[in-house]
Amino acid sequence: MKYLALVALTLCSCKQKLVEVPGPLGLPPLRVERVATADEIALGKKLFFDTKLSIDKTISCASCHNPETGFADARKVSVGVGGKTGKRNAPTVLNAAYWRVQFWDGRAGSLEEQAAGPMGNELEMNHKPELLMARLAADPEYGPMKLTLERVLFAIASYERTLLSGNSAFDRYTYGGDKTALSSEAIEGFKVFGRHCVICHTIGPKDALFTDEQFHNIGVGVNAEGVLVDQGRGKGEFRTPSLRNVARTAPYMHDGSLKTLKQVVDFYVGGGNSNDHLDSQIRPLDLSGRERDALVAFLESLNGVEAK
Amino acid sequence: MKWLLALVFVVCGCAPKAVEPPGSVAGQVKFAGQVAKAVVIDMEQDPQCKKLYPEAPREEQTVVVGPEGTLANVFVYVKSGLEGKKFEAPKTAVKIDQKGCWFEPRVTGMQAGQALQVTNSDPVTHNIHPEAKVNREWNQSQAPEDGPLSRKFVQPEVMIRVKCNVHKWMRSWIGVVEHPFFAVTGGDGGFEFKDLPVGTYKLVAWHEKLGQQENTLVVTSGVKARLDFSFNGQ
């Protein structure tokens, strides 16, 4: 709660005009309140990979947002301090700087607010803010910096704002004028995608975030009564995730229940799982085997290159 | 003496009517027509399904006939005559497996309120979709290695067509009744309902392609009645 109050204060006090930072090919300019200094970003990176952030010094942000696996977690659900597990799959941090809201249920309004979440969550880092700040103050590496919680969160968020990933084969094909960037199968998949998936995983004329930034109930995780085990935002709705780097960030869905992109395609072909609040746009798709494979090939073309 | 006689009469007249021991019925379903050629199933929609049949593609034979003209996959059940009687649903689940991109079995009978357990033994995702009209219609995705899913139909409904939303050739049928007097014929075309209370019943034999037939049957105490059905393929 203290974390949240502080973040809210930070947000409210900043009324200056947003600064636009150009994005990589295929991504829109990033709007930030203040451009971080190189030192702040370096501090954020150090903190992101530092297990001292967790109460027992075992978990860092990178434990669950692992650069080796697209800054996401290859496990179904993440494991926090003492082996505790949550119920949702950790989403990638790549391009998270663009999201209007953070978390599967959108409960955080900024990256700073998001960063505070796992630190205090007893299933994740389980570190009370005053204890964390006391530890950093006494630490020979961080102590001399005289950090505040606000600066810690800003630094982590600022590092995350550098984790932009565009310039994928799709971007080079669509926005870079390179008509050889996609295979013929991926182009066929692009067409299928345009007929069915693009409604929620949006593509714009100049750039593509592959998300409508809305919340939808697609029926993932129903029980024997046909009710979703995790109700997400209230009626089983979860944030539409971007599909950039999707081939690097298995498993899929908010509960990490689907292991491969083929399984994801088949899930949608099947019309999800029926339940009282299923989104009206989710219905069985009549796709041939070739179209299903092409769709997977297209999704594999969305692997980006991280900006340096 | 007269008093005594009168008393005996009264006693006999008032004594609770003893429940008569039940009877039973057994029979056989036969097919008298020409069996159409099996249809080759094109599993193009899912190459992984196709791979499950490396020797030859799967064929579908909706009319399965034994060497002596016996008809399999017929759902035989008591349609009427049991009104007012209550039968508790069995605690054991009825099972449908998705195996070889096929539903096993083709026809399932179960009691209203009994659990239906659906498993996926395939390396592909299935999405079972019972197109119920009386009961609630539902569909559920099952990825490879997903555990069994369990559902119930609370109302009697004969028949519920079942499809897979991912593989259009997959078909199955479920008959849901309120009592235990139902059967699905095997290769011998036979069925038997034991311990059927004395009474007059309408029995129906249903086949997915050949339609259904209805027959009236009188069950008397301790007697094993015989009732056969014959489909001619028209």
PDB file of N, CA and C in Angstrom, chain B residues 40-112:
ATOM      1  N   VAL B  40     -13.553 -42.641 -46.478  1.00  0.00           N
ATOM      2  CA  VAL B  40     -12.180 -42.317 -46.076  1.00  0.00           C
ATOM      3  C   VAL B  40     -12.187 -40.902 -45.483  1.00  0.00           C
ATOM      4  N   ILE B  41     -11.594 -40.778 -44.315  1.00  0.00           N
ATOM      5  CA  ILE B  41     -11.590 -39.485 -43.641  1.00  0.00           C
ATOM      6  C   ILE B  41     -10.336 -38.694 -44.010  1.00  0.00           C
ATOM      7  N   ASP B  42     -10.554 -37.490 -44.504  1.00  0.00           N
ATOM      8  CA  ASP B  42      -9.437 -36.606 -44.850  1.00  0.00           C
ATOM      9  C   ASP B  42      -9.100 -35.754 -43.617  1.00  0.00           C
ATOM     10  N   MET B  43      -7.933 -36.024 -43.072  1.00  0.00           N
ATOM     11  CA  MET B  43      -7.537 -35.296 -41.861  1.00  0.00           C
ATOM     12  C   MET B  43      -6.632 -34.108 -42.189  1.00  0.00           C
ATOM     13  N   GLU B  44      -6.836 -33.525 -43.337  1.00  0.00           N
ATOM     14  CA  GLU B  44      -6.005 -32.390 -43.788  1.00  0.00           C
ATOM     15  C   GLU B  44      -5.980 -31.254 -42.764  1.00  0.00           C
ATOM     16  N   GLN B  45      -7.087 -31.055 -42.071  1.00  0.00           N
ATOM     17  CA  GLN B  45      -7.165 -29.959 -41.086  1.00  0.00           C
ATOM     18  C   GLN B  45      -6.066 -30.018 -40.028  1.00  0.00           C
ATOM     19  N   ASP B  46      -5.568 -31.221 -39.796  1.00  0.00           N
ATOM     20  CA  ASP B  46      -4.528 -31.343 -38.776  1.00  0.00           C
ATOM     21  C   ASP B  46      -3.529 -32.431 -39.163  1.00  0.00           C
ATOM     22  N   PRO B  47      -2.403 -31.994 -39.740  1.00  0.00           N
ATOM     23  CA  PRO B  47      -1.403 -32.984 -40.184  1.00  0.00           C
ATOM     24  C   PRO B  47      -0.952 -33.920 -39.064  1.00  0.00           C
ATOM     25  N   GLN B  48      -0.993 -33.437 -37.821  1.00  0.00           N
ATOM     26  CA  GLN B  48      -0.583 -34.311 -36.703  1.00  0.00           C
ATOM     27  C   GLN B  48      -1.566 -35.466 -36.526  1.00  0.00           C
ATOM     28  N   CYS B  49      -2.835 -35.235 -36.842  1.00  0.00           N
ATOM     29  CA  CYS B  49      -3.830 -36.316 -36.787  1.00  0.00           C
ATOM     30  C   CYS B  49      -3.539 -37.322 -37.896  1.00  0.00           C
ATOM     31  N   LYS B  50      -3.250 -36.776 -39.068  1.00  0.00           N
ATOM     32  CA  LYS B  50      -2.964 -37.614 -40.237  1.00  0.00           C
ATOM     33  C   LYS B  50      -1.807 -38.574 -39.945  1.00  0.00           C
ATOM     34  N   LYS B  51      -0.804 -38.030 -39.244  1.00  0.00           N
ATOM     35  CA  LYS B  51       0.384 -38.830 -38.918  1.00  0.00           C
ATOM     36  C   LYS B  51       0.060 -40.025 -38.038  1.00  0.00           C
ATOM     37  N   LEU B  52      -1.060 -39.956 -37.344  1.00  0.00           N
ATOM     38  CA  LEU B  52      -1.431 -41.052 -36.455  1.00  0.00           C
ATOM     39  C   LEU B  52      -1.878 -42.290 -37.244  1.00  0.00           C
ATOM     40  N   TYR B  53      -2.045 -42.112 -38.559  1.00  0.00           N
ATOM     41  CA  TYR B  53      -2.462 -43.237 -39.413  1.00  0.00           C
ATOM     42  C   TYR B  53      -1.445 -43.402 -40.545  1.00  0.00           C
ATOM     43  N   PRO B  54      -0.248 -43.879 -40.201  1.00  0.00           N
ATOM     44  CA  PRO B  54       0.816 -43.936 -41.206  1.00  0.00           C
ATOM     45  C   PRO B  54       0.556 -44.974 -42.311  1.00  0.00           C
ATOM     46  N   GLU B  55      -0.152 -46.042 -41.986  1.00  0.00           N
ATOM     47  CA  GLU B  55      -0.359 -47.122 -42.960  1.00  0.00           C
ATOM     48  C   GLU B  55      -1.426 -46.757 -43.989  1.00  0.00           C
ATOM     49  N   ALA B  56      -2.573 -46.376 -43.488  1.00  0.00           N
ATOM     50  CA  ALA B  56      -3.702 -46.041 -44.366  1.00  0.00           C
ATOM     51  C   ALA B  56      -4.584 -45.045 -43.634  1.00  0.00           C
ATOM     52  N   PRO B  57      -5.261 -44.163 -44.377  1.00  0.00           N
ATOM     53  CA  PRO B  57      -6.113 -43.178 -43.694  1.00  0.00           C
ATOM     54  C   PRO B  57      -7.263 -43.842 -42.934  1.00  0.00           C
ATOM     55  N   ARG B  58      -7.686 -43.194 -41.906  1.00  0.00           N
ATOM     56  CA  ARG B  58      -8.804 -43.706 -41.112  1.00  0.00           C
ATOM     57  C   ARG B  58     -10.077 -43.711 -41.968  1.00  0.00           C
ATOM     58  N   GLU B  59     -10.858 -44.769 -41.790  1.00  0.00           N
ATOM     59  CA  GLU B  59     -12.141 -44.836 -42.497  1.00  0.00           C
ATOM     60  C   GLU B  59     -13.269 -44.761 -41.488  1.00  0.00           C
ATOM     61  N   GLU B  60     -14.368 -44.208 -41.958  1.00  0.00           N
ATOM     62  CA  GLU B  60     -15.528 -44.115 -41.069  1.00  0.00           C
ATOM     63  C   GLU B  60     -16.641 -45.002 -41.590  1.00  0.00           C
ATOM     64  N   GLN B  61     -17.123 -45.881 -40.726  1.00  0.00           N
ATOM     65  CA  GLN B  61     -18.259 -46.740 -41.070  1.00  0.00           C
ATOM     66  C   GLN B  61     -19.351 -46.467 -40.040  1.00  0.00           C
ATOM     67  N   THR B  62     -20.347 -45.723 -40.456  1.00  0.00           N
ATOM     68  CA  THR B  62     -21.389 -45.367 -39.477  1.00  0.00           C
ATOM     69  C   THR B  62     -22.317 -46.551 -39.181  1.00  0.00           C
ATOM     70  N   VAL B  63     -22.508 -47.438 -40.185  1.00  0.00           N
ATOM     71  CA  VAL B  63     -23.345 -48.627 -39.943  1.00  0.00           C
ATOM     72  C   VAL B  63     -22.397 -49.809 -39.717  1.00  0.00           C
ATOM     73  N   VAL B  64     -22.231 -50.157 -38.462  1.00  0.00           N
ATOM     74  CA  VAL B  64     -21.290 -51.225 -38.118  1.00  0.00           C
ATOM     75  C   VAL B  64     -22.079 -52.528 -37.906  1.00  0.00           C
ATOM     76  N   VAL B  65     -21.877 -53.461 -38.822  1.00  0.00           N
ATOM     77  CA  VAL B  65     -22.678 -54.697 -38.813  1.00  0.00           C
ATOM     78  C   VAL B  65     -21.778 -55.907 -38.563  1.00  0.00           C
ATOM     79  N   GLY B  66     -22.223 -56.767 -37.670  1.00  0.00           N
ATOM     80  CA  GLY B  66     -21.486 -57.990 -37.358  1.00  0.00           C
ATOM     81  C   GLY B  66     -21.742 -59.058 -38.407  1.00  0.00           C
ATOM     82  N   PRO B  67     -21.008 -60.201 -38.319  1.00  0.00           N
ATOM     83  CA  PRO B  67     -21.138 -61.258 -39.334  1.00  0.00           C
ATOM     84  C   PRO B  67     -22.561 -61.821 -39.445  1.00  0.00           C
ATOM     85  N   GLU B  68     -23.300 -61.781 -38.385  1.00  0.00           N
ATOM     86  CA  GLU B  68     -24.666 -62.325 -38.454  1.00  0.00           C
ATOM     87  C   GLU B  68     -25.717 -61.246 -38.574  1.00  0.00           C
ATOM     88  N   GLY B  69     -25.316 -60.124 -39.120  1.00  0.00           N
ATOM     89  CA  GLY B  69     -26.290 -59.051 -39.360  1.00  0.00           C
ATOM     90  C   GLY B  69     -26.645 -58.256 -38.116  1.00  0.00           C
ATOM     91  N   THR B  70     -25.847 -58.399 -37.065  1.00  0.00           N
ATOM     92  CA  THR B  70     -26.123 -57.647 -35.849  1.00  0.00           C
ATOM     93  C   THR B  70     -25.592 -56.214 -35.984  1.00  0.00           C
ATOM     94  N   LEU B  71     -26.302 -55.307 -35.381  1.00  0.00           N
ATOM     95  CA  LEU B  71     -25.984 -53.882 -35.559  1.00  0.00           C
ATOM     96  C   LEU B  71     -25.425 -53.276 -34.270  1.00  0.00           C
ATOM     97  N   ALA B  72     -24.251 -52.668 -34.415  1.00  0.00           N
ATOM     98  CA  ALA B  72     -23.590 -52.035 -33.251  1.00  0.00           C
ATOM     99  C   ALA B  72     -23.929 -50.550 -33.179  1.00  0.00           C
ATOM    100  N   ASN B  73     -23.522 -49.943 -32.088  1.00  0.00           N
ATOM    101  CA  ASN B  73     -23.687 -48.494 -31.857  1.00  0.00           C
ATOM    102  C   ASN B  73     -25.144 -48.042 -31.879  1.00  0.00           C
ATOM    103  N   VAL B  74     -26.017 -48.917 -31.417  1.00  0.00           N
ATOM    104  CA  VAL B  74     -27.422 -48.533 -31.293  1.00  0.00           C
ATOM    105  C   VAL B  74     -27.687 -48.214 -29.825  1.00  0.00           C
ATOM    106  N   PHE B  75     -28.321 -47.086 -29.602  1.00  0.00           N
ATOM    107  CA  PHE B  75     -28.687 -46.713 -28.228  1.00  0.00           C
ATOM    108  C   PHE B  75     -30.110 -47.191 -27.984  1.00  0.00           C
ATOM    109  N   VAL B  76     -30.266 -48.161 -27.103  1.00  0.00           N
ATOM    110  CA  VAL B  76     -31.583 -48.711 -26.767  1.00  0.00           C
ATOM    111  C   VAL B  76     -31.947 -48.233 -25.373  1.00  0.00           C
ATOM    112  N   TYR B  77     -33.167 -47.713 -25.206  1.00  0.00           N
ATOM    113  CA  TYR B  77     -33.521 -47.199 -23.882  1.00  0.00           C
ATOM    114  C   TYR B  77     -35.027 -47.254 -23.658  1.00  0.00           C
ATOM    115  N   VAL B  78     -35.407 -47.218 -22.405  1.00  0.00           N
ATOM    116  CA  VAL B  78     -36.825 -47.155 -22.045  1.00  0.00           C
ATOM    117  C   VAL B  78     -37.258 -45.698 -22.162  1.00  0.00           C
ATOM    118  N   LYS B  79     -38.183 -45.466 -23.074  1.00  0.00           N
ATOM    119  CA  LYS B  79     -38.604 -44.077 -23.322  1.00  0.00           C
ATOM    120  C   LYS B  79     -39.734 -43.663 -22.386  1.00  0.00           C
ATOM    121  N   SER B  80     -40.654 -44.597 -22.126  1.00  0.00           N
ATOM    122  CA  SER B  80     -41.739 -44.261 -21.193  1.00  0.00           C
ATOM    123  C   SER B  80     -42.178 -45.494 -20.421  1.00  0.00           C
ATOM    124  N   GLY B  81     -42.836 -45.273 -19.312  1.00  0.00           N
ATOM    125  CA  GLY B  81     -43.302 -46.364 -18.463  1.00  0.00           C
ATOM    126  C   GLY B  81     -42.687 -46.326 -17.073  1.00  0.00           C
ATOM    127  N   LEU B  82     -41.701 -45.460 -16.904  1.00  0.00           N
ATOM    128  CA  LEU B  82     -41.018 -45.377 -15.601  1.00  0.00           C
ATOM    129  C   LEU B  82     -41.346 -44.077 -14.885  1.00  0.00           C
ATOM    130  N   GLU B  83     -42.351 -43.365 -15.392  1.00  0.00           N
ATOM    131  CA  GLU B  83     -42.693 -42.068 -14.831  1.00  0.00           C
ATOM    132  C   GLU B  83     -42.992 -42.190 -13.333  1.00  0.00           C
ATOM    133  N   GLY B  84     -42.528 -41.254 -12.578  1.00  0.00           N
ATOM    134  CA  GLY B  84     -42.775 -41.233 -11.135  1.00  0.00           C
ATOM    135  C   GLY B  84     -41.747 -42.009 -10.328  1.00  0.00           C
ATOM    136  N   LYS B  85     -40.943 -42.794 -11.007  1.00  0.00           N
ATOM    137  CA  LYS B  85     -39.921 -43.566 -10.274  1.00  0.00           C
ATOM    138  C   LYS B  85     -38.605 -42.792 -10.287  1.00  0.00           C
ATOM    139  N   LYS B  86     -37.915 -42.865  -9.147  1.00  0.00           N
ATOM    140  CA  LYS B  86     -36.641 -42.139  -9.038  1.00  0.00           C
ATOM    141  C   LYS B  86     -35.472 -43.114  -9.051  1.00  0.00           C
ATOM    142  N   PHE B  87     -34.481 -42.796  -9.803  1.00  0.00           N
ATOM    143  CA  PHE B  87     -33.268 -43.625  -9.855  1.00  0.00           C
ATOM    144  C   PHE B  87     -32.063 -42.722  -9.639  1.00  0.00           C
ATOM    145  N   GLU B  88     -31.321 -43.025  -8.606  1.00  0.00           N
ATOM    146  CA  GLU B  88     -30.146 -42.203  -8.307  1.00  0.00           C
ATOM    147  C   GLU B  88     -29.069 -42.388  -9.375  1.00  0.00           C
ATOM    148  N   ALA B  89     -28.421 -41.288  -9.719  1.00  0.00           N
ATOM    149  CA  ALA B  89     -27.362 -41.373 -10.731  1.00  0.00           C
ATOM    150  C   ALA B  89     -26.158 -42.123 -10.162  1.00  0.00           C
ATOM    151  N   PRO B  90     -25.530 -42.980 -10.950  1.00  0.00           N
ATOM    152  CA  PRO B  90     -24.341 -43.704 -10.461  1.00  0.00           C
ATOM    153  C   PRO B  90     -23.219 -42.740 -10.093  1.00  0.00           C
ATOM    154  N   LYS B  91     -22.419 -43.155  -9.136  1.00  0.00           N
ATOM    155  CA  LYS B  91     -21.290 -42.313  -8.693  1.00  0.00           C
ATOM    156  C   LYS B  91     -20.112 -42.399  -9.667  1.00  0.00           C
ATOM    157  N   THR B  92     -20.081 -43.461 -10.432  1.00  0.00           N
ATOM    158  CA  THR B  92     -18.960 -43.624 -11.375  1.00  0.00           C
ATOM    159  C   THR B  92     -19.202 -42.773 -12.627  1.00  0.00           C
ATOM    160  N   ALA B  93     -18.098 -42.288 -13.185  1.00  0.00           N
ATOM    161  CA  ALA B  93     -18.205 -41.435 -14.362  1.00  0.00           C
ATOM    162  C   ALA B  93     -18.243 -42.257 -15.641  1.00  0.00           C
ATOM    163  N   VAL B  94     -18.933 -41.709 -16.620  1.00  0.00           N
ATOM    164  CA  VAL B  94     -18.921 -42.283 -17.960  1.00  0.00           C
ATOM    165  C   VAL B  94     -17.755 -41.631 -18.699  1.00  0.00           C
ATOM    166  N   LYS B  95     -17.044 -42.415 -19.509  1.00  0.00           N
ATOM    167  CA  LYS B  95     -15.820 -41.848 -20.095  1.00  0.00           C
ATOM    168  C   LYS B  95     -15.859 -41.761 -21.624  1.00  0.00           C
ATOM    169  N   ILE B  96     -15.382 -40.650 -22.099  1.00  0.00           N
ATOM    170  CA  ILE B  96     -15.153 -40.486 -23.542  1.00  0.00           C
ATOM    171  C   ILE B  96     -13.692 -40.097 -23.700  1.00  0.00           C
ATOM    172  N   ASP B  97     -13.006 -40.815 -24.576  1.00  0.00           N
ATOM    173  CA  ASP B  97     -11.601 -40.490 -24.829  1.00  0.00           C
ATOM    174  C   ASP B  97     -11.479 -39.943 -26.248  1.00  0.00           C
ATOM    175  N   GLN B  98     -10.584 -38.982 -26.397  1.00  0.00           N
ATOM    176  CA  GLN B  98     -10.262 -38.472 -27.729  1.00  0.00           C
ATOM    177  C   GLN B  98      -8.933 -39.104 -28.102  1.00  0.00           C
ATOM    178  N   LYS B  99      -9.012 -40.066 -28.992  1.00  0.00           N
ATOM    179  CA  LYS B  99      -7.834 -40.877 -29.295  1.00  0.00           C
ATOM    180  C   LYS B  99      -7.786 -41.167 -30.788  1.00  0.00           C
ATOM    181  N   GLY B 100      -6.632 -40.880 -31.380  1.00  0.00           N
ATOM    182  CA  GLY B 100      -6.518 -41.071 -32.827  1.00  0.00           C
ATOM    183  C   GLY B 100      -7.359 -40.053 -33.571  1.00  0.00           C
ATOM    184  N   CYS B 101      -7.539 -38.882 -32.953  1.00  0.00           N
ATOM    185  CA  CYS B 101      -8.409 -37.834 -33.516  1.00  0.00           C
ATOM    186  C   CYS B 101      -9.792 -38.417 -33.816  1.00  0.00           C
ATOM    187  N   TRP B 102     -10.290 -39.119 -32.856  1.00  0.00           N
ATOM    188  CA  TRP B 102     -11.551 -39.860 -32.958  1.00  0.00           C
ATOM    189  C   TRP B 102     -12.151 -39.906 -31.560  1.00  0.00           C
ATOM    190  N   PHE B 103     -13.464 -39.884 -31.478  1.00  0.00           N
ATOM    191  CA  PHE B 103     -14.090 -40.063 -30.168  1.00  0.00           C
ATOM    192  C   PHE B 103     -14.275 -41.558 -29.901  1.00  0.00           C
ATOM    193  N   GLU B 104     -13.885 -41.987 -28.721  1.00  0.00           N
ATOM    194  CA  GLU B 104     -14.111 -43.367 -28.298  1.00  0.00           C
ATOM    195  C   GLU B 104     -14.876 -43.352 -26.984  1.00  0.00           C
ATOM    196  N   PRO B 105     -16.053 -43.942 -26.905  1.00  0.00           N
ATOM    197  CA  PRO B 105     -16.754 -44.656 -27.962  1.00  0.00           C
ATOM    198  C   PRO B 105     -17.563 -43.707 -28.863  1.00  0.00           C
ATOM    199  N   ARG B 106     -18.151 -44.299 -29.868  1.00  0.00           N
ATOM    200  CA  ARG B 106     -18.975 -43.535 -30.812  1.00  0.00           C
ATOM    201  C   ARG B 106     -20.286 -43.100 -30.148  1.00  0.00           C
ATOM    202  N   VAL B 107     -20.865 -44.019 -29.384  1.00  0.00           N
ATOM    203  CA  VAL B 107     -22.149 -43.742 -28.722  1.00  0.00           C
ATOM    204  C   VAL B 107     -22.006 -44.019 -27.224  1.00  0.00           C
ATOM    205  N   THR B 108     -22.497 -43.084 -26.439  1.00  0.00           N
ATOM    206  CA  THR B 108     -22.398 -43.201 -24.986  1.00  0.00           C
ATOM    207  C   THR B 108     -23.790 -43.038 -24.373  1.00  0.00           C
ATOM    208  N   GLY B 109     -24.094 -43.886 -23.397  1.00  0.00           N
ATOM    209  CA  GLY B 109     -25.334 -43.704 -22.648  1.00  0.00           C
ATOM    210  C   GLY B 109     -25.001 -43.344 -21.217  1.00  0.00           C
ATOM    211  N   MET B 110     -25.791 -42.469 -20.627  1.00  0.00           N
ATOM    212  CA  MET B 110     -25.520 -42.099 -19.234  1.00  0.00           C
ATOM    213  C   MET B 110     -26.801 -41.602 -18.565  1.00  0.00           C
ATOM    214  N   GLN B 111     -26.739 -41.512 -17.251  1.00  0.00           N
ATOM    215  CA  GLN B 111     -27.887 -41.012 -16.515  1.00  0.00           C
ATOM    216  C   GLN B 111     -27.746 -39.519 -16.255  1.00  0.00           C
ATOM    217  N   ALA B 112     -28.863 -38.820 -16.228  1.00  0.00           N
ATOM    218  CA  ALA B 112     -28.834 -37.390 -15.896  1.00  0.00           C
ATOM    219  C   ALA B 112     -28.190 -37.236 -14.522  1.00  0.00           C
TER     220      ALA B 112
END
